[in-house]
Amino acid sequence: MSEQTLKPTVGFIGLGAMGSAMVKRIAEGGYRLKVLDVDTERAGRLARELGASLAATPADLAQDCAVVITMLPTSAIVEDVLFGTNGAGDALQPGAIFIEMSSGAPAQTVEMATRITKRGATLADAPVSGGVARARVGDLAIMFGGSDEAYAQAEPVLRTMGSSIVRTGAIGSAHAMKALNNLVSAGGFLIGAEALLIGTRFGLDAETMVDVLNASTGMNNSTQKKFKQFVLSRKFDAGFGLDLMVKDIGIALGIADKTETGAPFAALCRQLWSGAQKHLGPGHDHTEMVKFSELLAGSPITPAAGGK
Ligand code: NAD
């Protein structure tokens, strides 16, 4: 028996910036795939490239796959894919696992899990961190919310996409953790950008500042992996949408509300990120947040005169 016949067919829904990279790792892991995206041209291209089948609807995908993965923008869209017209929910095989890898809202995840359980399948949340660059090389940091049985079922496929899997607890806990991670990331980005704005007005060189931050205690993921690459270069193409960041911060604040946790810094963070979203409009990269910070500061981040 070939290795492939021993492995379950994986259904993958949502072939965007992240999904298209993740699905390639699953194919390299020796799994047969059935894929779906509302962007049918993109889905067709990827299916041809990977030798995967193309699903016509979520139900069509679910009926053939013991493992179904979603990598979609929001929980509302996942809910529609599961329970809307031609949804995957009714077509899931008994005993199938539905791995929700999008960055979702914990309460909605728990609700969907309950509905799926009634149909004899299991849902687990397994959001990721690391962005497109790490997705391409199978180096994502994966968080997992779900039972031991669900984990045993999901782990082999997850290992094709990530180098670290941390179990966070019950269903929904991984989505909560992911939103809180992005809250920290969003705050780190903002304070770093403001430091660059203050520093360049003082006369410091922006590239030198990033070098010093990265050698010092001010270092964070944005100083290391975003400022030179996407902000100072003015490329603004990190591959993670501003709209998605605002969504994640909103989920984190929702958890703060539900747990009655006073979080004024997080609230200010949301105000600034959603202010940028309103100012720039939809469809921008999250690193373009800097343009809003520049507006508030009254000057752009520029290298010092005579600087590098
Ligand atoms: P994206 O917008 O690039 O891709 C989403 C894909 O879903 C698109 O191809 C879109 O056509 C498809 N889609 C939308 N509605 C659909 C539907 N009803 N049925 C089928 N396909 C549908 O988004 P992304 O950056 O890949 O992010 C996906 C998820 O992963 C989000 O929840 C995001 O917050 C999270 N995430 C993104 C990153 C990143 O760096 N981009 C990192 C970690 C987590």
mmCIF file of C-alpha atoms and ligand atoms in Angstrom:
data_model
loop_
_atom_site.group_PDB
_atom_site.id
_atom_site.type_symbol
_atom_site.label_atom_id
_atom_site.label_comp_id
_atom_site.label_asym_id
_atom_site.label_seq_id
_atom_site.Cartn_x
_atom_site.Cartn_y
_atom_site.Cartn_z
ATOM 1 C CA MET A 1 0.000 0.000 0.000
ATOM 2 C CA SER A 2 1.445 3.433 -0.906
ATOM 3 C CA GLU A 3 2.002 6.020 1.782
ATOM 4 C CA GLN A 4 -0.682 8.220 0.225
ATOM 5 C CA THR A 5 -3.425 5.620 0.513
ATOM 6 C CA LEU A 6 -2.764 5.395 4.269
ATOM 7 C CA LYS A 7 -3.213 9.092 4.734
ATOM 8 C CA PRO A 8 -6.641 10.742 4.815
ATOM 9 C CA THR A 9 -7.644 13.086 2.000
ATOM 10 C CA VAL A 10 -7.409 16.647 3.249
ATOM 11 C CA GLY A 11 -9.953 19.246 2.183
ATOM 12 C CA PHE A 12 -8.673 22.832 2.315
ATOM 13 C CA ILE A 13 -10.938 25.891 2.083
ATOM 14 C CA GLY A 14 -9.427 29.389 1.725
ATOM 15 C CA LEU A 15 -6.420 29.619 -0.576
ATOM 16 C CA GLY A 16 -5.361 33.211 0.085
ATOM 17 C CA ALA A 17 -2.020 34.599 1.254
ATOM 18 C CA MET A 18 -1.699 31.971 3.995
ATOM 19 C CA GLY A 19 -3.823 29.103 2.698
ATOM 20 C CA SER A 20 -2.006 28.876 -0.640
ATOM 21 C CA ALA A 21 1.328 28.480 1.158
ATOM 22 C CA MET A 22 -0.018 26.036 3.768
ATOM 23 C CA VAL A 23 -1.698 23.784 1.249
ATOM 24 C CA LYS A 24 1.609 23.319 -0.591
ATOM 25 C CA ARG A 25 3.214 22.032 2.599
ATOM 26 C CA ILE A 26 0.377 19.535 3.069
ATOM 27 C CA ALA A 27 0.872 18.307 -0.508
ATOM 28 C CA GLU A 28 4.603 17.951 0.135
ATOM 29 C CA GLY A 29 3.674 15.901 3.205
ATOM 30 C CA GLY A 30 2.192 13.284 0.872
ATOM 31 C CA TYR A 31 -1.508 13.985 1.372
ATOM 32 C CA ARG A 32 -4.119 13.929 -1.386
ATOM 33 C CA LEU A 33 -5.995 17.209 -1.428
ATOM 34 C CA LYS A 34 -9.343 18.641 -2.424
ATOM 35 C CA VAL A 35 -9.404 22.448 -2.433
ATOM 36 C CA LEU A 36 -11.893 25.303 -2.591
ATOM 37 C CA ASP A 37 -11.862 29.091 -2.760
ATOM 38 C CA VAL A 38 -14.468 31.599 -3.926
ATOM 39 C CA ASP A 39 -11.727 32.879 -6.211
ATOM 40 C CA THR A 40 -12.198 29.976 -8.608
ATOM 41 C CA GLU A 41 -9.350 31.013 -10.870
ATOM 42 C CA ARG A 42 -6.879 30.922 -7.980
ATOM 43 C CA ALA A 43 -8.272 27.602 -6.757
ATOM 44 C CA GLY A 44 -8.051 26.078 -10.261
ATOM 45 C CA ARG A 45 -4.453 27.212 -10.715
ATOM 46 C CA LEU A 46 -3.399 25.805 -7.364
ATOM 47 C CA ALA A 47 -5.276 22.531 -7.890
ATOM 48 C CA ARG A 48 -3.473 22.012 -11.218
ATOM 49 C CA GLU A 49 -0.105 22.861 -9.648
ATOM 50 C CA LEU A 50 -0.600 20.420 -6.772
ATOM 51 C CA GLY A 51 -2.492 17.702 -8.607
ATOM 52 C CA ALA A 52 -5.388 18.282 -6.197
ATOM 53 C CA SER A 53 -9.115 17.889 -6.906
ATOM 54 C CA LEU A 54 -11.191 20.999 -7.106
ATOM 55 C CA ALA A 55 -14.381 21.156 -5.034
ATOM 56 C CA ALA A 56 -17.503 22.824 -6.382
ATOM 57 C CA THR A 57 -18.971 23.635 -2.954
ATOM 58 C CA PRO A 58 -18.044 23.130 0.726
ATOM 59 C CA ALA A 59 -20.446 20.145 0.821
ATOM 60 C CA ASP A 60 -18.739 18.596 -2.210
ATOM 61 C CA LEU A 61 -15.388 18.982 -0.470
ATOM 62 C CA ALA A 62 -16.510 17.635 2.902
ATOM 63 C CA GLN A 63 -18.067 14.447 1.566
ATOM 64 C CA ASP A 64 -14.654 13.215 0.323
ATOM 65 C CA CYS A 65 -12.379 14.331 3.154
ATOM 66 C CA ALA A 66 -11.758 12.907 6.617
ATOM 67 C CA VAL A 67 -9.842 16.082 7.460
ATOM 68 C CA VAL A 68 -11.251 19.501 6.511
ATOM 69 C CA ILE A 69 -9.226 22.666 7.085
ATOM 70 C CA THR A 70 -10.425 26.273 6.865
ATOM 71 C CA MET A 71 -8.114 29.287 6.446
ATOM 72 C CA LEU A 72 -10.655 32.054 5.925
ATOM 73 C CA PRO A 73 -10.806 35.744 6.872
ATOM 74 C CA THR A 74 -13.425 35.618 9.663
ATOM 75 C CA SER A 75 -15.521 33.301 11.837
ATOM 76 C CA ALA A 76 -18.647 34.622 10.084
ATOM 77 C CA ILE A 77 -17.321 33.282 6.770
ATOM 78 C CA VAL A 78 -16.367 29.957 8.366
ATOM 79 C CA GLU A 79 -19.886 29.687 9.765
ATOM 80 C CA ASP A 80 -21.313 30.282 6.310
ATOM 81 C CA VAL A 81 -18.995 27.664 4.789
ATOM 82 C CA LEU A 82 -20.193 25.182 7.398
ATOM 83 C CA PHE A 83 -23.879 25.927 7.710
ATOM 84 C CA GLY A 84 -24.827 28.095 4.709
ATOM 85 C CA THR A 85 -26.185 26.856 1.372
ATOM 86 C CA ASN A 86 -24.236 23.761 0.261
ATOM 87 C CA GLY A 87 -22.320 24.030 3.536
ATOM 88 C CA ALA A 88 -19.772 21.473 4.688
ATOM 89 C CA GLY A 89 -21.609 20.778 7.969
ATOM 90 C CA ASP A 90 -24.236 18.344 6.692
ATOM 91 C CA ALA A 91 -21.770 16.579 4.412
ATOM 92 C CA LEU A 92 -18.992 15.918 6.929
ATOM 93 C CA GLN A 93 -18.103 12.244 7.262
ATOM 94 C CA PRO A 94 -18.887 10.729 10.678
ATOM 95 C CA GLY A 95 -15.609 10.822 12.609
ATOM 96 C CA ALA A 96 -14.152 13.574 10.402
ATOM 97 C CA ILE A 97 -12.137 16.390 11.934
ATOM 98 C CA PHE A 98 -12.744 20.017 10.980
ATOM 99 C CA ILE A 99 -9.639 22.061 11.792
ATOM 100 C CA GLU A 100 -10.415 25.792 11.927
ATOM 101 C CA MET A 101 -7.031 27.432 11.281
ATOM 102 C CA SER A 102 -8.280 30.971 10.600
ATOM 103 C CA SER A 103 -7.908 33.563 13.343
ATOM 104 C CA GLY A 104 -11.422 33.316 14.726
ATOM 105 C CA ALA A 105 -13.645 34.448 17.580
ATOM 106 C CA PRO A 106 -13.691 31.902 20.459
ATOM 107 C CA ALA A 107 -17.421 32.121 21.237
ATOM 108 C CA GLN A 108 -18.373 31.461 17.617
ATOM 109 C CA THR A 109 -15.856 28.619 17.457
ATOM 110 C CA VAL A 110 -17.411 26.911 20.484
ATOM 111 C CA GLU A 111 -20.876 27.307 19.001
ATOM 112 C CA MET A 112 -19.802 25.805 15.665
ATOM 113 C CA ALA A 113 -18.058 22.946 17.491
ATOM 114 C CA THR A 114 -21.271 22.103 19.338
ATOM 115 C CA ARG A 115 -23.273 22.023 16.113
ATOM 116 C CA ILE A 116 -20.672 19.831 14.393
ATOM 117 C CA THR A 117 -20.492 17.378 17.282
ATOM 118 C CA LYS A 118 -24.213 16.718 16.855
ATOM 119 C CA ARG A 119 -23.391 15.523 13.336
ATOM 120 C CA GLY A 120 -20.736 13.031 14.525
ATOM 121 C CA ALA A 121 -17.694 15.095 13.531
ATOM 122 C CA THR A 122 -15.234 17.096 15.654
ATOM 123 C CA LEU A 123 -14.068 20.695 15.418
ATOM 124 C CA ALA A 124 -10.751 21.972 16.741
ATOM 125 C CA ASP A 125 -9.280 25.468 16.500
ATOM 126 C CA ALA A 126 -5.681 25.637 15.307
ATOM 127 C CA PRO A 127 -4.796 29.230 14.368
ATOM 128 C CA VAL A 128 -1.266 30.078 13.351
ATOM 129 C CA SER A 129 1.368 32.747 13.755
ATOM 130 C CA GLY A 130 4.388 33.470 11.604
ATOM 131 C CA GLY A 131 2.949 34.995 8.448
ATOM 132 C CA VAL A 132 3.392 34.074 4.830
ATOM 133 C CA ALA A 133 7.189 33.698 4.986
ATOM 134 C CA ARG A 134 7.021 31.020 7.677
ATOM 135 C CA ALA A 135 3.961 29.373 6.098
ATOM 136 C CA ARG A 136 5.973 28.807 2.914
ATOM 137 C CA VAL A 137 8.646 26.810 4.732
ATOM 138 C CA GLY A 138 6.340 24.938 7.103
ATOM 139 C CA ASP A 139 7.618 26.847 10.119
ATOM 140 C CA LEU A 140 4.358 28.219 11.507
ATOM 141 C CA ALA A 141 3.691 28.459 15.235
ATOM 142 C CA ILE A 142 0.400 26.614 15.688
ATOM 143 C CA MET A 143 -1.932 26.886 18.682
ATOM 144 C CA PHE A 144 -4.376 24.055 19.278
ATOM 145 C CA GLY A 145 -7.685 24.048 21.166
ATOM 146 C CA GLY A 146 -9.417 20.693 21.497
ATOM 147 C CA SER A 147 -9.484 17.254 23.078
ATOM 148 C CA ASP A 148 -6.712 14.632 23.162
ATOM 149 C CA GLU A 149 -8.594 12.625 20.527
ATOM 150 C CA ALA A 150 -8.927 15.642 18.251
ATOM 151 C CA TYR A 151 -5.250 16.425 18.690
ATOM 152 C CA ALA A 152 -4.204 12.888 17.811
ATOM 153 C CA GLN A 153 -6.300 13.093 14.653
ATOM 154 C CA ALA A 154 -5.045 16.555 13.622
ATOM 155 C CA GLU A 155 -1.400 16.453 14.609
ATOM 156 C CA PRO A 156 0.117 14.624 11.589
ATOM 157 C CA VAL A 157 -1.370 17.158 9.139
ATOM 158 C CA LEU A 158 -0.507 20.117 11.377
ATOM 159 C CA ARG A 159 3.132 18.947 11.496
ATOM 160 C CA THR A 160 3.408 19.494 7.727
ATOM 161 C CA MET A 161 2.673 23.211 8.284
ATOM 162 C CA GLY A 162 4.243 24.099 11.597
ATOM 163 C CA SER A 163 7.405 23.581 13.584
ATOM 164 C CA SER A 164 5.764 24.320 16.922
ATOM 165 C CA ILE A 165 2.346 23.239 18.163
ATOM 166 C CA VAL A 166 1.235 24.424 21.578
ATOM 167 C CA ARG A 167 -1.917 23.015 23.098
ATOM 168 C CA THR A 168 -3.832 25.824 24.790
ATOM 169 C CA GLY A 169 -6.775 23.888 26.281
ATOM 170 C CA ALA A 170 -10.413 23.387 25.289
ATOM 171 C CA ILE A 171 -12.032 24.341 21.980
ATOM 172 C CA GLY A 172 -11.886 28.121 21.498
ATOM 173 C CA SER A 173 -8.802 28.588 23.675
ATOM 174 C CA ALA A 174 -6.439 28.677 20.704
ATOM 175 C CA HIS A 175 -8.512 31.357 19.009
ATOM 176 C CA ALA A 176 -8.430 33.400 22.228
ATOM 177 C CA MET A 177 -4.657 32.961 22.433
ATOM 178 C CA LYS A 178 -4.158 33.936 18.808
ATOM 179 C CA ALA A 179 -6.135 37.175 19.220
ATOM 180 C CA LEU A 180 -4.114 38.053 22.316
ATOM 181 C CA ASN A 181 -0.875 37.335 20.467
ATOM 182 C CA ASN A 182 -1.922 39.741 17.730
ATOM 183 C CA LEU A 183 -2.888 42.364 20.290
ATOM 184 C CA VAL A 184 0.684 42.238 21.598
ATOM 185 C CA SER A 185 2.047 42.303 18.052
ATOM 186 C CA ALA A 186 -0.171 45.290 17.152
ATOM 187 C CA GLY A 187 0.964 47.211 20.238
ATOM 188 C CA GLY A 188 4.615 46.442 19.527
ATOM 189 C CA PHE A 189 4.267 47.690 15.982
ATOM 190 C CA LEU A 190 2.636 50.957 17.074
ATOM 191 C CA ILE A 191 5.098 51.868 19.790
ATOM 192 C CA GLY A 192 8.017 51.031 17.502
ATOM 193 C CA ALA A 193 6.599 53.244 14.747
ATOM 194 C CA GLU A 194 6.101 56.117 17.183
ATOM 195 C CA ALA A 195 9.688 55.758 18.426
ATOM 196 C CA LEU A 196 10.906 55.984 14.810
ATOM 197 C CA LEU A 197 8.799 59.097 14.244
ATOM 198 C CA ILE A 198 10.089 60.808 17.376
ATOM 199 C CA GLY A 199 13.664 59.737 16.674
ATOM 200 C CA THR A 200 13.787 60.879 13.071
ATOM 201 C CA ARG A 201 12.378 64.303 14.062
ATOM 202 C CA PHE A 202 15.144 64.493 16.649
ATOM 203 C CA GLY A 203 17.665 63.808 13.896
ATOM 204 C CA LEU A 204 18.355 60.097 14.322
ATOM 205 C CA ASP A 205 18.643 57.892 11.246
ATOM 206 C CA ALA A 206 15.720 55.462 10.995
ATOM 207 C CA GLU A 207 17.785 52.459 9.859
ATOM 208 C CA THR A 208 20.306 53.051 12.622
ATOM 209 C CA MET A 209 17.454 53.237 15.120
ATOM 210 C CA VAL A 210 16.108 49.845 13.977
ATOM 211 C CA ASP A 211 19.610 48.349 14.298
ATOM 212 C CA VAL A 212 19.955 49.712 17.838
ATOM 213 C CA LEU A 213 16.477 48.525 18.868
ATOM 214 C CA ASN A 214 17.296 45.060 17.536
ATOM 215 C CA ALA A 215 20.483 44.935 19.605
ATOM 216 C CA SER A 216 18.699 46.284 22.682
ATOM 217 C CA THR A 217 15.713 45.748 24.953
ATOM 218 C CA GLY A 218 13.353 47.618 22.600
ATOM 219 C CA MET A 219 13.523 44.748 20.117
ATOM 220 C CA ASN A 220 10.274 43.090 19.068
ATOM 221 C CA ASN A 221 8.912 41.210 16.055
ATOM 222 C CA SER A 222 8.154 44.461 14.212
ATOM 223 C CA THR A 223 11.635 45.910 14.752
ATOM 224 C CA GLN A 224 13.135 42.613 13.605
ATOM 225 C CA LYS A 225 10.920 41.573 10.742
ATOM 226 C CA LYS A 226 8.816 44.494 9.591
ATOM 227 C CA PHE A 227 10.330 47.966 9.873
ATOM 228 C CA LYS A 228 13.267 47.701 7.476
ATOM 229 C CA GLN A 229 11.604 45.121 5.219
ATOM 230 C CA PHE A 230 8.207 46.727 4.690
ATOM 231 C CA VAL A 231 8.136 50.211 6.255
ATOM 232 C CA LEU A 232 11.473 51.930 5.607
ATOM 233 C CA SER A 233 11.513 50.283 2.169
ATOM 234 C CA ARG A 234 7.963 51.692 1.666
ATOM 235 C CA LYS A 235 7.045 48.326 0.105
ATOM 236 C CA PHE A 236 4.167 47.744 2.540
ATOM 237 C CA ASP A 237 3.703 44.154 1.314
ATOM 238 C CA ALA A 238 4.038 41.994 4.442
ATOM 239 C CA GLY A 239 1.050 39.902 3.311
ATOM 240 C CA PHE A 240 -1.150 40.401 6.387
ATOM 241 C CA GLY A 241 -4.123 42.696 5.901
ATOM 242 C CA LEU A 242 -4.873 45.752 8.047
ATOM 243 C CA ASP A 243 -8.529 44.653 8.088
ATOM 244 C CA LEU A 244 -7.498 41.282 9.556
ATOM 245 C CA MET A 245 -5.387 42.962 12.234
ATOM 246 C CA VAL A 246 -8.316 45.186 13.248
ATOM 247 C CA LYS A 247 -10.523 42.076 13.385
ATOM 248 C CA ASP A 248 -8.028 40.291 15.675
ATOM 249 C CA ILE A 249 -7.695 43.251 18.046
ATOM 250 C CA GLY A 250 -11.509 43.414 18.167
ATOM 251 C CA ILE A 251 -11.631 39.739 19.177
ATOM 252 C CA ALA A 252 -9.056 40.375 21.918
ATOM 253 C CA LEU A 253 -11.075 43.336 23.233
ATOM 254 C CA GLY A 254 -14.223 41.192 23.111
ATOM 255 C CA ILE A 255 -12.492 38.693 25.398
ATOM 256 C CA ALA A 256 -11.458 41.549 27.704
ATOM 257 C CA ASP A 257 -15.108 42.677 27.889
ATOM 258 C CA LYS A 258 -16.396 39.170 28.512
ATOM 259 C CA THR A 259 -13.881 38.558 31.281
ATOM 260 C CA GLU A 260 -14.437 42.091 32.653
ATOM 261 C CA THR A 261 -10.734 42.850 32.353
ATOM 262 C CA GLY A 262 -9.851 46.545 32.380
ATOM 263 C CA ALA A 263 -7.469 46.970 29.427
ATOM 264 C CA PRO A 264 -7.049 50.674 28.610
ATOM 265 C CA PHE A 265 -3.840 50.239 26.607
ATOM 266 C CA ALA A 266 -5.485 47.558 24.457
ATOM 267 C CA ALA A 267 -8.502 49.846 23.923
ATOM 268 C CA LEU A 268 -6.230 52.681 22.745
ATOM 269 C CA CYS A 269 -4.436 50.232 20.479
ATOM 270 C CA ARG A 270 -7.745 49.282 18.854
ATOM 271 C CA GLN A 271 -8.729 52.936 18.459
ATOM 272 C CA LEU A 272 -5.498 53.659 16.592
ATOM 273 C CA TRP A 273 -5.606 50.597 14.324
ATOM 274 C CA SER A 274 -9.270 51.076 13.463
ATOM 275 C CA GLY A 275 -8.583 54.799 12.921
ATOM 276 C CA ALA A 276 -5.990 53.792 10.330
ATOM 277 C CA GLN A 277 -8.477 51.416 8.719
ATOM 278 C CA LYS A 278 -11.062 54.199 8.451
ATOM 279 C CA HIS A 279 -8.480 56.641 7.128
ATOM 280 C CA LEU A 280 -6.943 54.299 4.523
ATOM 281 C CA GLY A 281 -10.038 52.338 3.553
ATOM 282 C CA PRO A 282 -10.261 48.558 3.068
ATOM 283 C CA GLY A 283 -7.698 46.283 1.437
ATOM 284 C CA HIS A 284 -4.394 47.613 2.775
ATOM 285 C CA ASP A 285 -1.417 45.780 4.215
ATOM 286 C CA HIS A 286 -1.193 46.107 8.006
ATOM 287 C CA THR A 287 2.254 47.733 7.777
ATOM 288 C CA GLU A 288 0.531 50.738 6.161
ATOM 289 C CA MET A 289 -0.577 51.564 9.709
ATOM 290 C CA VAL A 290 2.582 53.671 9.730
ATOM 291 C CA LYS A 291 0.978 56.115 7.294
ATOM 292 C CA PHE A 292 -1.642 56.893 9.955
ATOM 293 C CA SER A 293 1.031 57.256 12.649
ATOM 294 C CA GLU A 294 2.864 59.635 10.305
ATOM 295 C CA LEU A 295 -0.320 61.648 9.869
ATOM 296 C CA LEU A 296 -0.742 61.933 13.644
ATOM 297 C CA ALA A 297 2.929 62.854 14.089
ATOM 298 C CA GLY A 298 2.781 65.460 11.341
ATOM 299 C CA SER A 299 5.833 64.098 9.511
ATOM 300 C CA PRO A 300 6.951 60.928 7.723
ATOM 301 C CA ILE A 301 9.630 58.500 8.907
ATOM 302 C CA THR A 302 12.585 59.596 6.842
ATOM 303 C CA PRO A 303 16.296 58.942 7.136
ATOM 304 C CA ALA A 304 18.209 61.817 8.748
ATOM 305 C CA ALA A 305 19.700 64.342 6.318
ATOM 306 C CA GLY A 306 23.118 63.010 5.439
ATOM 307 C CA GLY A 307 22.192 59.676 7.046
ATOM 308 C CA LYS A 308 22.594 56.272 5.394
HETATM 309 P P1 NAD B 1 -6.603 36.290 2.519
HETATM 310 O O1 NAD B 1 -7.616 37.359 2.439
HETATM 311 O O2 NAD B 1 -5.325 36.446 1.767
HETATM 312 O O3 NAD B 1 -7.251 34.892 2.060
HETATM 313 C C1 NAD B 1 -8.545 34.497 2.374
HETATM 314 C C2 NAD B 1 -9.020 33.578 1.245
HETATM 315 O O4 NAD B 1 -10.331 33.103 1.574
HETATM 316 C C3 NAD B 1 -9.147 34.288 -0.111
HETATM 317 O O5 NAD B 1 -8.484 33.544 -1.109
HETATM 318 C C4 NAD B 1 -10.650 34.360 -0.351
HETATM 319 O O6 NAD B 1 -11.002 34.314 -1.731
HETATM 320 C C5 NAD B 1 -11.103 33.122 0.395
HETATM 321 N N1 NAD B 1 -12.514 33.138 0.768
HETATM 322 C C6 NAD B 1 -13.228 34.159 1.316
HETATM 323 N N2 NAD B 1 -14.495 33.776 1.522
HETATM 324 C C7 NAD B 1 -14.585 32.495 1.112
HETATM 325 C C8 NAD B 1 -15.640 31.548 1.087
HETATM 326 N N3 NAD B 1 -16.870 31.841 1.525
HETATM 327 N N4 NAD B 1 -15.387 30.309 0.600
HETATM 328 C C9 NAD B 1 -14.150 29.977 0.134
HETATM 329 N N5 NAD B 1 -13.113 30.837 0.131
HETATM 330 C C10 NAD B 1 -13.337 32.083 0.616
HETATM 331 O O7 NAD B 1 -6.335 36.070 4.069
HETATM 332 P P2 NAD B 1 -5.030 35.428 4.754
HETATM 333 O O8 NAD B 1 -4.033 36.515 4.986
HETATM 334 O O9 NAD B 1 -4.662 34.184 4.061
HETATM 335 O O10 NAD B 1 -5.650 35.085 6.192
HETATM 336 C C11 NAD B 1 -6.532 33.985 6.407
HETATM 337 C C12 NAD B 1 -6.747 33.830 7.907
HETATM 338 O O11 NAD B 1 -5.485 33.608 8.538
HETATM 339 C C13 NAD B 1 -7.327 35.069 8.594
HETATM 340 O O12 NAD B 1 -8.189 34.670 9.611
HETATM 341 C C14 NAD B 1 -6.102 35.785 9.149
HETATM 342 O O13 NAD B 1 -6.430 36.611 10.232
HETATM 343 C C15 NAD B 1 -5.228 34.609 9.512
HETATM 344 N N6 NAD B 1 -3.769 34.836 9.517
HETATM 345 C C16 NAD B 1 -3.162 35.547 8.514
HETATM 346 C C17 NAD B 1 -1.766 35.715 8.557
HETATM 347 C C18 NAD B 1 -1.027 36.489 7.469
HETATM 348 O O14 NAD B 1 0.148 36.812 7.675
HETATM 349 N N7 NAD B 1 -1.633 36.785 6.324
HETATM 350 C C19 NAD B 1 -1.015 35.166 9.596
HETATM 351 C C20 NAD B 1 -1.674 34.419 10.576
HETATM 352 C C21 NAD B 1 -3.069 34.265 10.532
#
